[in-house]
Amino acid sequence: MSVSSAQPATGEYGQANRARLRAEVLIVLGLSLGASAVYSVVAIANRLTREEALRDQTATLNAPLSEREVFDLIYQLLGIFFDLVPVALVAFLLWRSSRPHLGRLGIDFTRPGRDSLAGLGLALVIGIPGILLYLAGRELGVTVQVVPTALDEYWWTVPVLLLSAARAGITEEVIAVGYLFARLRDLGWSTWSIIIGSALLRGTYHVYQGFGAFIGNIAMGILFGWLFSRFGRVLPLVIAHVVIDAAIFVGYPWAAATFAWL
C-alpha cells in the first residue's frame, strides 16, 4: 500500500461534518485508549501522593481475576474480547467498499512476509532500548516495578498471555496510529501534529508505570507514527508490538527466576 492510499481525498469532509468527526474521535477514544489515559493519569497522581516511593510500588499487567481457575479463564477471555470491540468499531467506521477495505487504517494482507520481517526487526529496535530505559528508570526511582504477569500456572496461562499481547498490539496500533491518522487528517491536522498527538496519547496511557514508561512510549509513538506516515502500513507496527509484549509476558517468569536482581 502506498502512503497516499491511507489518506482521504482532499476536501472529502466539509465544515458541517467536522463537528461529527470530532465527536466520533472523542467517543472512540472514550471507549478505548482515551479512557485508559484518564485512568493512567489518576493512577500516577495516586502513586505520587503516597508515602511509599514510586520505585517501591508495583504495577501488575496481567493479574488474576478470580481465585477459581475456570472463572479466571472466563474473565480473562471476556476482558480480551471486549477490549477488542473498539477495534471492530473503527474498522466499521472506516470500512470502504473498494479494496483494500481497511486501507484507511493502513491494513491489507498483500505483503505478509515483508510485514512480518519488518515487524520482527522493529521489535528488536524497540525492545532492547525499552528494557534499558526501564532499568534506568528503576535506578532513578521514576519507574514502578512492572510485573508482566501474576497469573497462576495453568494449562491456559501461556495462550492467554499471548492473546493479551495480541490485544495490546492490535488495540494500540490500530486505534492510536491507524485510526487517529485517518480521522485527524480528515480534520486537517498536519502529519507531525498527528505524530506528536498520537505519541503523547501513547505515553499518557502508560504513565501509570512511571515517568520512564511515559518518556519511552512517547519515543516509541514518534517512531511508529513516522513509519506509518512514511509507509502507510500498520501491520508491521502491530507485529512488533505483539512480539515485544509476548516476549515480556511469557518470558517474565523465567527471567524473574534466572535474573532475580531484575
Tab-separated table of C-alpha atoms in Angstrom:
chain	number	residue	atom	x	y	z
A	1	MET	CA	0.000	0.000	0.000
A	2	SER	CA	1.326	3.446	-0.809
A	3	VAL	CA	1.156	6.283	1.657
A	4	SER	CA	-1.471	8.097	-0.357
A	5	SER	CA	-3.907	5.179	-0.214
A	6	ALA	CA	-4.201	5.651	3.549
A	7	GLN	CA	-5.194	9.308	3.132
A	8	PRO	CA	-8.616	10.768	2.332
A	9	ALA	CA	-9.280	12.755	-0.775
A	10	THR	CA	-8.771	16.493	-0.333
A	11	GLY	CA	-11.975	18.175	0.741
A	12	GLU	CA	-13.748	14.891	1.423
A	13	TYR	CA	-15.295	16.330	4.587
A	14	GLY	CA	-16.878	19.784	4.711
A	15	GLN	CA	-17.067	22.036	7.724
A	16	ALA	CA	-20.574	20.793	8.554
A	17	ASN	CA	-19.233	17.281	9.183
A	18	ARG	CA	-16.148	18.252	11.185
A	19	ALA	CA	-18.080	18.523	14.441
A	20	ARG	CA	-19.400	14.987	13.919
A	21	LEU	CA	-15.881	13.733	13.209
A	22	ARG	CA	-14.558	15.373	16.381
A	23	ALA	CA	-17.388	13.777	18.347
A	24	GLU	CA	-16.628	10.410	16.742
A	25	VAL	CA	-12.945	10.637	17.713
A	26	LEU	CA	-13.839	11.529	21.291
A	27	ILE	CA	-16.321	8.648	21.503
A	28	VAL	CA	-13.842	6.117	20.103
A	29	LEU	CA	-11.117	7.292	22.476
A	30	GLY	CA	-13.590	7.392	25.363
A	31	LEU	CA	-14.326	3.733	24.732
A	32	SER	CA	-10.676	2.732	24.437
A	33	LEU	CA	-7.280	4.396	24.812
A	34	GLY	CA	-8.603	7.773	25.929
A	35	ALA	CA	-10.280	6.154	28.907
A	36	SER	CA	-7.059	4.286	29.655
A	37	ALA	CA	-5.176	7.589	29.534
A	38	VAL	CA	-7.540	9.202	32.057
A	39	TYR	CA	-7.278	6.246	34.446
A	40	SER	CA	-3.499	6.272	33.991
A	41	VAL	CA	-3.214	9.953	34.960
A	42	VAL	CA	-5.351	9.338	38.043
A	43	ALA	CA	-3.218	6.297	38.887
A	44	ILE	CA	0.075	8.197	38.719
A	45	ALA	CA	-1.410	11.015	40.816
A	46	ASN	CA	-2.414	8.389	43.376
A	47	ARG	CA	1.067	6.893	43.341
A	48	LEU	CA	2.840	10.235	43.696
A	49	THR	CA	0.760	11.230	46.696
A	50	ARG	CA	1.513	8.084	48.685
A	51	GLU	CA	4.139	7.927	51.383
A	52	GLU	CA	5.674	4.940	49.579
A	53	ALA	CA	8.279	5.977	46.996
A	54	LEU	CA	7.463	5.415	43.329
A	55	ARG	CA	10.324	2.946	42.924
A	56	ASP	CA	8.865	0.789	45.723
A	57	GLN	CA	5.442	0.471	44.100
A	58	THR	CA	4.292	-2.256	41.714
A	59	ALA	CA	2.121	-2.358	38.601
A	60	THR	CA	0.830	-5.777	37.509
A	61	LEU	CA	-0.174	-6.059	33.856
A	62	ASN	CA	-1.863	-9.471	33.811
A	63	ALA	CA	-3.452	-10.133	37.163
A	64	PRO	CA	-5.738	-12.989	38.252
A	65	LEU	CA	-9.429	-12.097	38.078
A	66	SER	CA	-10.783	-14.960	40.153
A	67	GLU	CA	-9.474	-17.464	42.674
A	68	ARG	CA	-11.274	-20.236	40.756
A	69	GLU	CA	-9.387	-21.438	37.678
A	70	VAL	CA	-12.326	-21.800	35.321
A	71	PHE	CA	-13.750	-18.377	36.161
A	72	ASP	CA	-10.342	-16.753	35.960
A	73	LEU	CA	-10.063	-18.111	32.408
A	74	ILE	CA	-13.574	-16.907	31.539
A	75	TYR	CA	-12.909	-13.413	32.886
A	76	GLN	CA	-9.553	-13.208	31.096
A	77	LEU	CA	-11.106	-14.164	27.751
A	78	LEU	CA	-14.047	-11.803	28.224
A	79	GLY	CA	-11.688	-8.950	29.035
A	80	ILE	CA	-9.643	-9.559	25.899
A	81	PHE	CA	-12.757	-9.858	23.725
A	82	PHE	CA	-14.438	-6.688	24.915
A	83	ASP	CA	-11.194	-4.699	24.766
A	84	LEU	CA	-11.076	-5.513	21.051
A	85	VAL	CA	-14.609	-4.225	20.386
A	86	PRO	CA	-13.384	-0.617	19.814
A	87	VAL	CA	-11.069	-2.010	17.138
A	88	ALA	CA	-14.089	-3.541	15.442
A	89	LEU	CA	-15.818	-0.166	15.769
A	90	VAL	CA	-13.065	1.775	13.981
A	91	ALA	CA	-12.895	-0.917	11.299
A	92	PHE	CA	-16.654	-0.478	10.793
A	93	LEU	CA	-16.356	3.318	10.679
A	94	LEU	CA	-13.525	3.354	8.128
A	95	TRP	CA	-14.553	0.359	6.028
A	96	ARG	CA	-14.512	1.117	2.303
A	97	SER	CA	-16.470	-0.724	-0.367
A	98	SER	CA	-13.418	-0.968	-2.630
A	99	ARG	CA	-10.260	-2.916	-1.872
A	100	PRO	CA	-8.333	-2.648	0.359
A	101	HIS	CA	-11.394	-2.348	2.575
A	102	LEU	CA	-9.349	-1.204	5.577
A	103	GLY	CA	-6.855	0.814	3.574
A	104	ARG	CA	-7.548	3.972	5.546
A	105	LEU	CA	-6.386	2.147	8.679
A	106	GLY	CA	-3.230	1.074	6.871
A	107	ILE	CA	-4.337	-2.562	6.836
A	108	ASP	CA	-4.120	-5.018	3.997
A	109	PHE	CA	-2.706	-8.516	3.780
A	110	THR	CA	-0.906	-8.302	0.449
A	111	ARG	CA	2.634	-8.483	1.888
A	112	PRO	CA	2.527	-10.803	4.920
A	113	GLY	CA	6.152	-11.876	4.615
A	114	ARG	CA	7.590	-8.376	4.323
A	115	ASP	CA	5.302	-7.050	7.047
A	116	SER	CA	6.344	-9.864	9.400
A	117	LEU	CA	10.059	-9.321	8.785
A	118	ALA	CA	9.660	-5.576	9.237
A	119	GLY	CA	7.734	-6.156	12.464
A	120	LEU	CA	10.355	-8.533	13.869
A	121	GLY	CA	13.144	-6.100	13.022
A	122	LEU	CA	11.247	-3.253	14.603
A	123	ALA	CA	10.665	-5.343	17.741
A	124	LEU	CA	14.422	-5.686	18.161
A	125	VAL	CA	14.971	-1.971	17.565
A	126	ILE	CA	12.333	-1.033	20.164
A	127	GLY	CA	12.606	-3.915	22.626
A	128	ILE	CA	16.250	-3.738	23.689
A	129	PRO	CA	16.355	0.055	24.315
A	130	GLY	CA	12.995	-0.291	26.066
A	131	ILE	CA	14.434	-2.738	28.590
A	132	LEU	CA	17.441	-0.477	29.183
A	133	LEU	CA	15.164	2.528	29.678
A	134	TYR	CA	13.066	0.564	32.164
A	135	LEU	CA	16.159	-0.414	34.154
A	136	ALA	CA	17.390	3.185	34.084
A	137	GLY	CA	14.010	4.387	35.326
A	138	ARG	CA	14.142	1.900	38.170
A	139	GLU	CA	17.623	3.084	39.144
A	140	LEU	CA	16.498	6.721	39.085
A	141	GLY	CA	13.387	5.914	41.093
A	142	VAL	CA	10.955	7.296	38.488
A	143	THR	CA	9.515	3.955	37.341
A	144	VAL	CA	7.474	1.457	39.324
A	145	GLN	CA	8.266	-2.233	39.376
A	146	VAL	CA	6.303	-3.650	36.465
A	147	VAL	CA	5.167	-7.260	36.905
A	148	PRO	CA	4.128	-8.518	33.449
A	149	THR	CA	2.080	-11.397	34.860
A	150	ALA	CA	0.883	-12.684	38.206
A	151	LEU	CA	-1.278	-15.422	36.724
A	152	ASP	CA	-1.058	-18.861	38.250
A	153	GLU	CA	0.423	-21.643	36.142
A	154	TYR	CA	-2.482	-23.330	34.368
A	155	TRP	CA	-2.680	-25.088	31.008
A	156	TRP	CA	-4.188	-21.907	29.543
A	157	THR	CA	-1.780	-19.359	31.036
A	158	VAL	CA	0.585	-19.033	28.076
A	159	PRO	CA	-2.203	-18.892	25.435
A	160	VAL	CA	-3.991	-16.193	27.453
A	161	LEU	CA	-0.768	-14.206	27.797
A	162	LEU	CA	-0.242	-14.436	24.037
A	163	LEU	CA	-3.818	-13.261	23.474
A	164	SER	CA	-3.202	-10.422	25.913
A	165	ALA	CA	-0.134	-9.391	23.917
A	166	ALA	CA	-2.197	-9.518	20.719
A	167	ARG	CA	-4.908	-7.396	22.337
A	168	ALA	CA	-2.403	-4.705	23.288
A	169	GLY	CA	-0.684	-4.649	19.904
A	170	ILE	CA	-3.885	-4.616	17.860
A	171	THR	CA	-5.751	-2.101	20.012
A	172	GLU	CA	-2.936	0.392	20.401
A	173	GLU	CA	-1.599	0.392	16.855
A	174	VAL	CA	-4.925	0.243	15.025
A	175	ILE	CA	-6.504	2.991	17.147
A	176	ALA	CA	-3.575	5.188	18.243
A	177	VAL	CA	-1.949	5.085	14.798
A	178	GLY	CA	-4.230	3.865	12.011
A	179	TYR	CA	-7.497	5.393	13.189
A	180	LEU	CA	-6.101	8.664	14.544
A	181	PHE	CA	-4.056	9.275	11.414
A	182	ALA	CA	-7.144	8.783	9.261
A	183	ARG	CA	-9.535	10.933	11.262
A	184	LEU	CA	-7.104	13.691	12.238
A	185	ARG	CA	-6.141	14.035	8.596
A	186	ASP	CA	-9.841	14.420	7.846
A	187	LEU	CA	-9.866	17.255	10.384
A	188	GLY	CA	-6.941	18.986	8.713
A	189	TRP	CA	-4.137	18.164	11.146
A	190	SER	CA	-0.605	18.188	9.756
A	191	THR	CA	1.418	14.968	9.699
A	192	TRP	CA	3.728	15.963	12.541
A	193	SER	CA	0.843	17.242	14.647
A	194	ILE	CA	-0.745	13.792	14.345
A	195	ILE	CA	2.535	12.018	15.138
A	196	ILE	CA	3.102	14.101	18.276
A	197	GLY	CA	-0.540	13.865	19.384
A	198	SER	CA	-0.597	10.095	18.940
A	199	ALA	CA	2.726	9.725	20.766
A	200	LEU	CA	1.544	11.864	23.688
A	201	LEU	CA	-1.591	9.737	23.962
A	202	ARG	CA	0.548	6.573	23.988
A	203	GLY	CA	2.790	7.991	26.686
A	204	THR	CA	-0.160	9.140	28.779
A	205	TYR	CA	-1.924	5.789	28.952
A	206	HIS	CA	1.383	4.247	30.096
A	207	VAL	CA	2.268	6.922	32.664
A	208	TYR	CA	0.751	4.840	35.494
A	209	GLN	CA	4.007	2.830	35.255
A	210	GLY	CA	6.068	5.940	35.980
A	211	PHE	CA	7.850	8.654	34.047
A	212	GLY	CA	10.358	6.331	32.428
A	213	ALA	CA	7.488	4.498	30.736
A	214	PHE	CA	5.919	7.834	29.787
A	215	ILE	CA	9.053	9.040	28.004
A	216	GLY	CA	9.825	5.668	26.439
A	217	ASN	CA	6.360	5.264	24.999
A	218	ILE	CA	6.375	8.791	23.589
A	219	ALA	CA	9.618	7.933	21.791
A	220	MET	CA	8.090	4.690	20.529
A	221	GLY	CA	4.985	6.572	19.415
A	222	ILE	CA	7.021	9.117	17.461
A	223	LEU	CA	8.935	6.356	15.683
A	224	PHE	CA	5.780	4.349	14.921
A	225	GLY	CA	3.926	7.458	13.774
A	226	TRP	CA	6.754	8.490	11.470
A	227	LEU	CA	6.964	4.984	9.984
A	228	PHE	CA	3.227	4.979	9.361
A	229	SER	CA	3.349	8.416	7.726
A	230	ARG	CA	6.192	7.167	5.530
A	231	PHE	CA	4.890	3.748	4.511
A	232	GLY	CA	1.170	3.766	5.375
A	233	ARG	CA	1.208	0.244	6.843
A	234	VAL	CA	0.058	-0.596	10.357
A	235	LEU	CA	0.623	-4.384	10.333
A	236	PRO	CA	4.406	-4.180	10.947
A	237	LEU	CA	3.674	-1.974	13.965
A	238	VAL	CA	1.119	-4.456	15.285
A	239	ILE	CA	3.506	-7.378	14.791
A	240	ALA	CA	6.365	-5.544	16.518
A	241	HIS	CA	4.167	-4.611	19.473
A	242	VAL	CA	2.740	-8.121	19.845
A	243	VAL	CA	6.208	-9.723	19.681
A	244	ILE	CA	7.600	-7.364	22.338
A	245	ASP	CA	4.681	-7.911	24.719
A	246	ALA	CA	4.593	-11.662	24.123
A	247	ALA	CA	8.304	-11.938	24.909
A	248	ILE	CA	7.831	-9.931	28.110
A	249	PHE	CA	4.643	-11.651	29.270
A	250	VAL	CA	5.729	-15.216	28.560
A	251	GLY	CA	9.419	-14.745	29.333
A	252	TYR	CA	8.909	-12.914	32.626
A	253	PRO	CA	8.569	-15.983	34.926
A	254	TRP	CA	11.805	-17.432	33.514
A	255	ALA	CA	13.626	-14.082	33.668
A	256	ALA	CA	12.442	-13.396	37.226
A	257	ALA	CA	13.727	-16.792	38.361
A	258	THR	CA	17.000	-16.592	36.438
A	259	PHE	CA	17.853	-12.926	36.973
A	260	ALA	CA	16.462	-12.154	40.404
A	261	TRP	CA	18.251	-8.778	40.512
A	262	LEU	CA	15.948	-7.509	37.749
